[in-house]
Amino acid sequence: MTHILADDLVVVDFETTGLSPDNGDRAIEIGAVRLRNGQPVETFQALMNPGRRVNSFIEQYTGITNQMLADAAPNAEVMEAFLQFLGSDNLLAHNASFDKKFLDAEFLRIDRQYSGQFACSLLTSRRVFDDAPNHKLGTLVSFKNLHQSGNFHRALFDAQMTAKLWVSLLHEVRQQLAIDVIDLALMQTISKASRRDWQLQARKFLTYENAL
DNA sequence: TGCCAGGCCCTCTTTAGGGCCTT
């Protein structure tokens, strides 16, 4: 059968004016890392001008100022370029429900669509790294001793750290299940499984998959 | 004027409440 591999995808992260596109919030930066066989092979990063000012909390939280955004390309132009970068790849984000709703909202504004599926490193980490003190991206990067040099809350850095976290999750799943090939669908199954027995549900998935 | 995110997940649950994550 054909495998859709969990180590071939685009890791994406948005910085935004707030928490909800339904309340008018917009993306102000996008960062992305393309993984092939679990290795970063290409990156995408761009500030984008949403056409309105961001508040001081966002300036402090991200380090992205109104002055920086004044010189940036408009959202439509950046999102068009990102769609070209993304191609037909699948996607990953830390707390994917957040980044997916901004991706969907920004693409809807320019009448564009993407074909990839989302995976979520936050949900997966809650199962696989259940002994972590919490599941914030920064905590998990420290908890797994992942090499870091940069600033959290900037889109490309967060995407790069999420990519490293994902590779660490894939390594752990390979070890715990004693398998080599990991489908994206297996990771999605794990992310939706109950915390207590995700291994059992993963093995059921693998048994079913092998029977096809 | 008054509203102000939402999906996931646990538990003192399911006729609900609240913490965790993302900006």
PDB file of C-alpha atoms (C1' of nucleotides) in Angstrom:
ATOM      1  CA  MET A   1       0.000   0.000   0.000  1.00  0.00           C
ATOM      2  CA  THR A   2       1.026   3.627  -0.376  1.00  0.00           C
ATOM      3  CA  HIS A   3       2.299   5.316   2.743  1.00  0.00           C
ATOM      4  CA  ILE A   4       1.720   8.987   3.479  1.00  0.00           C
ATOM      5  CA  LEU A   5       4.791   9.487   5.628  1.00  0.00           C
ATOM      6  CA  ALA A   6       4.711  11.488   8.848  1.00  0.00           C
ATOM      7  CA  ASP A   7       8.293  12.676   8.303  1.00  0.00           C
ATOM      8  CA  ASP A   8       7.511  14.399   4.985  1.00  0.00           C
ATOM      9  CA  LEU A   9       5.489  17.550   5.626  1.00  0.00           C
ATOM     10  CA  VAL A  10       5.543  21.330   6.097  1.00  0.00           C
ATOM     11  CA  VAL A  11       5.688  22.643   9.668  1.00  0.00           C
ATOM     12  CA  VAL A  12       3.906  25.993   9.898  1.00  0.00           C
ATOM     13  CA  ASP A  13       3.570  28.692  12.535  1.00  0.00           C
ATOM     14  CA  PHE A  14       1.686  32.021  12.486  1.00  0.00           C
ATOM     15  CA  GLU A  15       2.128  35.155  14.537  1.00  0.00           C
ATOM     16  CA  THR A  16      -1.159  37.043  14.597  1.00  0.00           C
ATOM     17  CA  THR A  17      -2.878  40.150  15.940  1.00  0.00           C
ATOM     18  CA  GLY A  18      -4.870  38.010  18.382  1.00  0.00           C
ATOM     19  CA  LEU A  19      -6.551  34.697  18.975  1.00  0.00           C
ATOM     20  CA  SER A  20      -9.532  34.634  16.653  1.00  0.00           C
ATOM     21  CA  PRO A  21      -9.926  35.367  12.954  1.00  0.00           C
ATOM     22  CA  ASP A  22     -13.692  35.314  13.610  1.00  0.00           C
ATOM     23  CA  ASN A  23     -13.144  38.458  15.672  1.00  0.00           C
ATOM     24  CA  GLY A  24     -11.173  40.128  12.901  1.00  0.00           C
ATOM     25  CA  ASP A  25      -7.690  39.032  13.895  1.00  0.00           C
ATOM     26  CA  ARG A  26      -5.151  38.639  11.091  1.00  0.00           C
ATOM     27  CA  ALA A  27      -1.842  36.920  10.497  1.00  0.00           C
ATOM     28  CA  ILE A  28       1.247  39.169  10.720  1.00  0.00           C
ATOM     29  CA  GLU A  29       4.014  36.605  10.169  1.00  0.00           C
ATOM     30  CA  ILE A  30       4.303  33.091   8.791  1.00  0.00           C
ATOM     31  CA  GLY A  31       7.216  30.712   9.206  1.00  0.00           C
ATOM     32  CA  ALA A  32       7.501  27.225   7.764  1.00  0.00           C
ATOM     33  CA  VAL A  33       9.961  24.358   7.511  1.00  0.00           C
ATOM     34  CA  ARG A  34       9.741  21.586   4.944  1.00  0.00           C
ATOM     35  CA  LEU A  35      10.744  18.184   6.296  1.00  0.00           C
ATOM     36  CA  ARG A  36      11.863  15.378   4.034  1.00  0.00           C
ATOM     37  CA  ASN A  37      12.664  12.084   5.723  1.00  0.00           C
ATOM     38  CA  GLY A  38      12.602  14.008   9.002  1.00  0.00           C
ATOM     39  CA  GLN A  39      15.259  16.490   7.840  1.00  0.00           C
ATOM     40  CA  PRO A  40      14.670  20.218   7.293  1.00  0.00           C
ATOM     41  CA  VAL A  41      15.323  20.892   3.607  1.00  0.00           C
ATOM     42  CA  GLU A  42      13.693  24.283   2.969  1.00  0.00           C
ATOM     43  CA  THR A  43      12.230  27.210   4.907  1.00  0.00           C
ATOM     44  CA  PHE A  44       9.728  30.005   4.293  1.00  0.00           C
ATOM     45  CA  GLN A  45       9.428  33.180   6.375  1.00  0.00           C
ATOM     46  CA  ALA A  46       7.656  36.474   5.819  1.00  0.00           C
ATOM     47  CA  LEU A  47       6.151  39.323   7.784  1.00  0.00           C
ATOM     48  CA  MET A  48       2.853  40.521   6.342  1.00  0.00           C
ATOM     49  CA  ASN A  49       1.021  43.806   6.610  1.00  0.00           C
ATOM     50  CA  PRO A  50      -2.594  43.212   7.678  1.00  0.00           C
ATOM     51  CA  GLY A  51      -3.597  46.803   6.943  1.00  0.00           C
ATOM     52  CA  ARG A  52      -4.110  47.812  10.521  1.00  0.00           C
ATOM     53  CA  ARG A  53      -2.049  48.419  13.642  1.00  0.00           C
ATOM     54  CA  VAL A  54      -1.248  45.691  16.144  1.00  0.00           C
ATOM     55  CA  ASN A  55      -1.612  46.382  19.853  1.00  0.00           C
ATOM     56  CA  SER A  56       1.257  46.780  22.321  1.00  0.00           C
ATOM     57  CA  PHE A  57       0.718  43.334  23.809  1.00  0.00           C
ATOM     58  CA  ILE A  58       1.391  41.699  20.440  1.00  0.00           C
ATOM     59  CA  GLU A  59       4.390  43.967  19.824  1.00  0.00           C
ATOM     60  CA  GLN A  60       5.873  42.879  23.140  1.00  0.00           C
ATOM     61  CA  TYR A  61       4.860  39.227  22.841  1.00  0.00           C
ATOM     62  CA  THR A  62       6.308  38.725  19.370  1.00  0.00           C
ATOM     63  CA  GLY A  63       8.840  41.521  19.018  1.00  0.00           C
ATOM     64  CA  ILE A  64       7.091  42.407  15.762  1.00  0.00           C
ATOM     65  CA  THR A  65       6.447  46.158  15.702  1.00  0.00           C
ATOM     66  CA  ASN A  66       4.070  48.291  13.682  1.00  0.00           C
ATOM     67  CA  GLN A  67       7.130  49.850  12.053  1.00  0.00           C
ATOM     68  CA  MET A  68       8.287  46.407  10.879  1.00  0.00           C
ATOM     69  CA  LEU A  69       4.850  45.627   9.461  1.00  0.00           C
ATOM     70  CA  ALA A  70       4.610  48.971   7.673  1.00  0.00           C
ATOM     71  CA  ASP A  71       7.440  47.840   5.407  1.00  0.00           C
ATOM     72  CA  ALA A  72       6.022  44.314   4.873  1.00  0.00           C
ATOM     73  CA  ALA A  73       4.144  42.968   1.864  1.00  0.00           C
ATOM     74  CA  PRO A  74       0.356  42.697   2.241  1.00  0.00           C
ATOM     75  CA  ASN A  75      -1.141  39.449   3.525  1.00  0.00           C
ATOM     76  CA  ALA A  76      -2.568  38.465   0.140  1.00  0.00           C
ATOM     77  CA  GLU A  77       0.836  38.609  -1.527  1.00  0.00           C
ATOM     78  CA  VAL A  78       2.557  36.617   1.229  1.00  0.00           C
ATOM     79  CA  MET A  79      -0.149  33.965   1.407  1.00  0.00           C
ATOM     80  CA  GLU A  80      -0.018  33.512  -2.365  1.00  0.00           C
ATOM     81  CA  ALA A  81       3.728  32.900  -2.095  1.00  0.00           C
ATOM     82  CA  PHE A  82       3.220  30.502   0.792  1.00  0.00           C
ATOM     83  CA  LEU A  83       0.688  28.492  -1.208  1.00  0.00           C
ATOM     84  CA  GLN A  84       3.332  28.028  -3.887  1.00  0.00           C
ATOM     85  CA  PHE A  85       5.822  26.911  -1.221  1.00  0.00           C
ATOM     86  CA  LEU A  86       3.337  24.529   0.382  1.00  0.00           C
ATOM     87  CA  GLY A  87       2.351  22.761  -2.809  1.00  0.00           C
ATOM     88  CA  SER A  88       0.568  19.520  -2.018  1.00  0.00           C
ATOM     89  CA  ASP A  89       2.418  18.815   1.241  1.00  0.00           C
ATOM     90  CA  ASN A  90       0.669  17.904   4.462  1.00  0.00           C
ATOM     91  CA  LEU A  91       0.977  20.254   7.432  1.00  0.00           C
ATOM     92  CA  LEU A  92       1.985  20.212  11.071  1.00  0.00           C
ATOM     93  CA  ALA A  93       1.635  22.840  13.799  1.00  0.00           C
ATOM     94  CA  HIS A  94       1.871  23.040  17.580  1.00  0.00           C
ATOM     95  CA  ASN A  95      -1.791  23.366  18.542  1.00  0.00           C
ATOM     96  CA  ALA A  96      -2.825  22.903  14.922  1.00  0.00           C
ATOM     97  CA  SER A  97      -6.400  24.059  15.501  1.00  0.00           C
ATOM     98  CA  PHE A  98      -5.050  27.591  16.042  1.00  0.00           C
ATOM     99  CA  ASP A  99      -2.789  27.785  12.973  1.00  0.00           C
ATOM    100  CA  LYS A 100      -5.332  25.972  10.788  1.00  0.00           C
ATOM    101  CA  LYS A 101      -8.054  28.526  11.471  1.00  0.00           C
ATOM    102  CA  PHE A 102      -5.717  31.391  10.512  1.00  0.00           C
ATOM    103  CA  LEU A 103      -4.468  29.521   7.433  1.00  0.00           C
ATOM    104  CA  ASP A 104      -8.050  28.857   6.364  1.00  0.00           C
ATOM    105  CA  ALA A 105      -9.116  32.464   7.023  1.00  0.00           C
ATOM    106  CA  GLU A 106      -6.190  34.009   5.128  1.00  0.00           C
ATOM    107  CA  PHE A 107      -6.609  31.641   2.164  1.00  0.00           C
ATOM    108  CA  LEU A 108     -10.371  32.293   2.109  1.00  0.00           C
ATOM    109  CA  ARG A 109      -9.659  36.021   1.726  1.00  0.00           C
ATOM    110  CA  ILE A 110      -7.693  35.335  -1.474  1.00  0.00           C
ATOM    111  CA  ASP A 111      -9.985  32.546  -2.668  1.00  0.00           C
ATOM    112  CA  ARG A 112      -7.297  29.889  -2.451  1.00  0.00           C
ATOM    113  CA  GLN A 113      -7.358  26.334  -1.124  1.00  0.00           C
ATOM    114  CA  TYR A 114      -4.793  23.758  -0.056  1.00  0.00           C
ATOM    115  CA  SER A 115      -4.977  19.996  -0.207  1.00  0.00           C
ATOM    116  CA  GLY A 116      -2.851  18.883   2.758  1.00  0.00           C
ATOM    117  CA  GLN A 117      -3.987  17.397   6.036  1.00  0.00           C
ATOM    118  CA  PHE A 118      -2.958  18.771   9.440  1.00  0.00           C
ATOM    119  CA  ALA A 119      -1.142  16.961  12.219  1.00  0.00           C
ATOM    120  CA  CYS A 120      -0.767  18.439  15.716  1.00  0.00           C
ATOM    121  CA  SER A 121       2.387  18.186  17.830  1.00  0.00           C
ATOM    122  CA  LEU A 122       0.562  19.445  20.932  1.00  0.00           C
ATOM    123  CA  LEU A 123      -2.053  16.681  20.944  1.00  0.00           C
ATOM    124  CA  THR A 124       0.552  14.049  20.075  1.00  0.00           C
ATOM    125  CA  SER A 125       2.892  15.256  22.803  1.00  0.00           C
ATOM    126  CA  ARG A 126       0.139  14.999  25.409  1.00  0.00           C
ATOM    127  CA  ARG A 127       0.077  11.235  24.705  1.00  0.00           C
ATOM    128  CA  VAL A 128       3.669  10.379  23.918  1.00  0.00           C
ATOM    129  CA  PHE A 129       5.474  12.783  26.296  1.00  0.00           C
ATOM    130  CA  ASP A 130       2.926  12.479  29.060  1.00  0.00           C
ATOM    131  CA  ASP A 131       5.609  13.009  31.725  1.00  0.00           C
ATOM    132  CA  ALA A 132       6.428  16.550  30.517  1.00  0.00           C
ATOM    133  CA  PRO A 133       5.730  19.308  33.067  1.00  0.00           C
ATOM    134  CA  ASN A 134       3.424  20.954  30.532  1.00  0.00           C
ATOM    135  CA  HIS A 135       3.025  20.965  26.756  1.00  0.00           C
ATOM    136  CA  LYS A 136       3.934  24.502  25.813  1.00  0.00           C
ATOM    137  CA  LEU A 137       6.342  24.493  22.887  1.00  0.00           C
ATOM    138  CA  GLY A 138       9.161  26.128  24.869  1.00  0.00           C
ATOM    139  CA  THR A 139       8.793  23.707  27.771  1.00  0.00           C
ATOM    140  CA  LEU A 140       8.876  20.668  25.492  1.00  0.00           C
ATOM    141  CA  VAL A 141      11.980  21.944  23.662  1.00  0.00           C
ATOM    142  CA  SER A 142      13.789  22.234  27.006  1.00  0.00           C
ATOM    143  CA  PHE A 143      12.324  18.982  28.323  1.00  0.00           C
ATOM    144  CA  LYS A 144      13.673  17.035  25.336  1.00  0.00           C
ATOM    145  CA  ASN A 145      16.991  18.957  25.328  1.00  0.00           C
ATOM    146  CA  LEU A 146      16.443  20.074  21.741  1.00  0.00           C
ATOM    147  CA  HIS A 147      19.064  22.501  20.464  1.00  0.00           C
ATOM    148  CA  GLN A 148      17.705  26.036  20.282  1.00  0.00           C
ATOM    149  CA  SER A 149      19.137  29.384  19.222  1.00  0.00           C
ATOM    150  CA  GLY A 150      16.627  32.103  18.480  1.00  0.00           C
ATOM    151  CA  ASN A 151      13.529  33.772  19.830  1.00  0.00           C
ATOM    152  CA  PHE A 152      10.308  31.995  20.670  1.00  0.00           C
ATOM    153  CA  HIS A 153       7.171  33.708  19.378  1.00  0.00           C
ATOM    154  CA  ARG A 154       8.755  34.401  16.021  1.00  0.00           C
ATOM    155  CA  ALA A 155       7.192  32.302  13.308  1.00  0.00           C
ATOM    156  CA  LEU A 156      10.215  30.657  11.696  1.00  0.00           C
ATOM    157  CA  PHE A 157      11.910  29.860  15.005  1.00  0.00           C
ATOM    158  CA  ASP A 158       8.738  28.337  16.440  1.00  0.00           C
ATOM    159  CA  ALA A 159       8.274  26.311  13.239  1.00  0.00           C
ATOM    160  CA  GLN A 160      11.874  25.089  13.468  1.00  0.00           C
ATOM    161  CA  MET A 161      11.431  24.100  17.123  1.00  0.00           C
ATOM    162  CA  THR A 162       8.121  22.384  16.312  1.00  0.00           C
ATOM    163  CA  ALA A 163       9.917  20.463  13.553  1.00  0.00           C
ATOM    164  CA  LYS A 164      12.571  19.267  16.027  1.00  0.00           C
ATOM    165  CA  LEU A 165       9.858  18.315  18.506  1.00  0.00           C
ATOM    166  CA  TRP A 166       8.029  16.362  15.804  1.00  0.00           C
ATOM    167  CA  VAL A 167      11.162  14.409  14.879  1.00  0.00           C
ATOM    168  CA  SER A 168      11.609  13.637  18.576  1.00  0.00           C
ATOM    169  CA  LEU A 169       8.000  12.429  18.780  1.00  0.00           C
ATOM    170  CA  LEU A 170       8.474  10.237  15.711  1.00  0.00           C
ATOM    171  CA  HIS A 171      11.620   8.745  17.261  1.00  0.00           C
ATOM    172  CA  GLU A 172       9.749   7.936  20.463  1.00  0.00           C
ATOM    173  CA  VAL A 173       6.832   6.369  18.585  1.00  0.00           C
ATOM    174  CA  ARG A 174       9.238   4.267  16.498  1.00  0.00           C
ATOM    175  CA  GLN A 175      10.881   2.999  19.677  1.00  0.00           C
ATOM    176  CA  GLN A 176       7.708   2.346  21.642  1.00  0.00           C
ATOM    177  CA  LEU A 177       5.946   0.548  18.774  1.00  0.00           C
ATOM    178  CA  ALA A 178       9.114  -1.068  17.339  1.00  0.00           C
ATOM    179  CA  ILE A 179       8.335   0.092  13.798  1.00  0.00           C
ATOM    180  CA  ASP A 180      10.327   1.874  11.099  1.00  0.00           C
ATOM    181  CA  VAL A 181       7.715   3.449   8.834  1.00  0.00           C
ATOM    182  CA  ILE A 182       5.256   5.922  10.366  1.00  0.00           C
ATOM    183  CA  ASP A 183       2.197   7.015   8.432  1.00  0.00           C
ATOM    184  CA  LEU A 184       0.741  10.463   9.022  1.00  0.00           C
ATOM    185  CA  ALA A 185      -2.538   8.654   9.729  1.00  0.00           C
ATOM    186  CA  LEU A 186      -0.868   6.732  12.562  1.00  0.00           C
ATOM    187  CA  MET A 187       0.248   9.985  14.200  1.00  0.00           C
ATOM    188  CA  GLN A 188      -3.256  11.408  13.754  1.00  0.00           C
ATOM    189  CA  THR A 189      -4.656   8.262  15.371  1.00  0.00           C
ATOM    190  CA  ILE A 190      -2.279   8.672  18.309  1.00  0.00           C
ATOM    191  CA  SER A 191      -3.182  12.335  18.713  1.00  0.00           C
ATOM    192  CA  LYS A 192      -6.853  11.414  19.051  1.00  0.00           C
ATOM    193  CA  ALA A 193      -6.352   8.314  21.206  1.00  0.00           C
ATOM    194  CA  SER A 194      -6.997   8.196  24.916  1.00  0.00           C
ATOM    195  CA  ARG A 195      -3.909   9.189  26.878  1.00  0.00           C
ATOM    196  CA  ARG A 196      -3.792   6.022  28.884  1.00  0.00           C
ATOM    197  CA  ASP A 197      -3.575   3.481  26.080  1.00  0.00           C
ATOM    198  CA  TRP A 198      -2.460   5.248  22.923  1.00  0.00           C
ATOM    199  CA  GLN A 199      -0.014   2.409  22.240  1.00  0.00           C
ATOM    200  CA  LEU A 200      -2.874  -0.108  22.156  1.00  0.00           C
ATOM    201  CA  GLN A 201      -4.881   2.028  19.748  1.00  0.00           C
ATOM    202  CA  ALA A 202      -1.773   2.585  17.609  1.00  0.00           C
ATOM    203  CA  ARG A 203      -1.170  -1.172  17.388  1.00  0.00           C
ATOM    204  CA  LYS A 204      -4.782  -1.734  16.387  1.00  0.00           C
ATOM    205  CA  PHE A 205      -4.286   0.847  13.643  1.00  0.00           C
ATOM    206  CA  LEU A 206      -1.146  -0.943  12.450  1.00  0.00           C
ATOM    207  CA  THR A 207      -2.888  -4.331  12.478  1.00  0.00           C
ATOM    208  CA  TYR A 208      -5.760  -2.938  10.437  1.00  0.00           C
ATOM    209  CA  GLU A 209      -3.385  -1.192   8.048  1.00  0.00           C
ATOM    210  CA  ASN A 210      -1.395  -4.389   7.456  1.00  0.00           C
ATOM    211  CA  ALA A 211      -4.592  -6.285   6.739  1.00  0.00           C
ATOM    212  CA  LEU A 212      -5.495  -3.964   3.860  1.00  0.00           C
TER     213      LEU A 212
ATOM    214  C1'  DT B   1     -24.490  48.800  25.131  1.00  0.00           C
ATOM    215  C1'  DG B   2     -22.302  44.805  25.721  1.00  0.00           C
ATOM    216  C1'  DC B   3     -20.349  41.225  23.813  1.00  0.00           C
ATOM    217  C1'  DC B   4     -15.345  39.473  23.338  1.00  0.00           C
ATOM    218  C1'  DA B   5     -11.934  32.005  20.831  1.00  0.00           C
ATOM    219  C1'  DG B   6     -12.373  27.449  20.605  1.00  0.00           C
ATOM    220  C1'  DG B   7     -11.018  22.654  20.632  1.00  0.00           C
ATOM    221  C1'  DC B   8      -9.277  19.225  23.717  1.00  0.00           C
ATOM    222  C1'  DC B   9      -9.554  16.787  27.977  1.00  0.00           C
ATOM    223  C1'  DC B  10     -10.120  15.779  32.908  1.00  0.00           C
ATOM    224  C1'  DT B  11     -13.343  15.105  36.641  1.00  0.00           C
ATOM    225  C1'  DC B  12     -16.069  16.206  42.271  1.00  0.00           C
ATOM    226  C1'  DT B  13     -19.112  14.483  34.325  1.00  0.00           C
ATOM    227  C1'  DT B  14     -22.865  13.556  30.663  1.00  0.00           C
ATOM    228  C1'  DT B  15     -28.810  18.459  33.069  1.00  0.00           C
ATOM    229  C1'  DA B  16     -21.056  21.134  33.736  1.00  0.00           C
ATOM    230  C1'  DG B  17     -17.108  23.539  34.895  1.00  0.00           C
ATOM    231  C1'  DG B  18     -12.596  24.729  34.250  1.00  0.00           C
ATOM    232  C1'  DG B  19      -7.539  24.248  32.911  1.00  0.00           C
ATOM    233  C1'  DC B  20      -4.496  23.891  28.960  1.00  0.00           C
ATOM    234  C1'  DC B  21      -2.618  25.569  24.519  1.00  0.00           C
ATOM    235  C1'  DT B  22      -2.156  28.861  20.527  1.00  0.00           C
ATOM    236  C1'  DT B  23      -1.469  35.072  19.585  1.00  0.00           C
TER     237       DT B  23
END
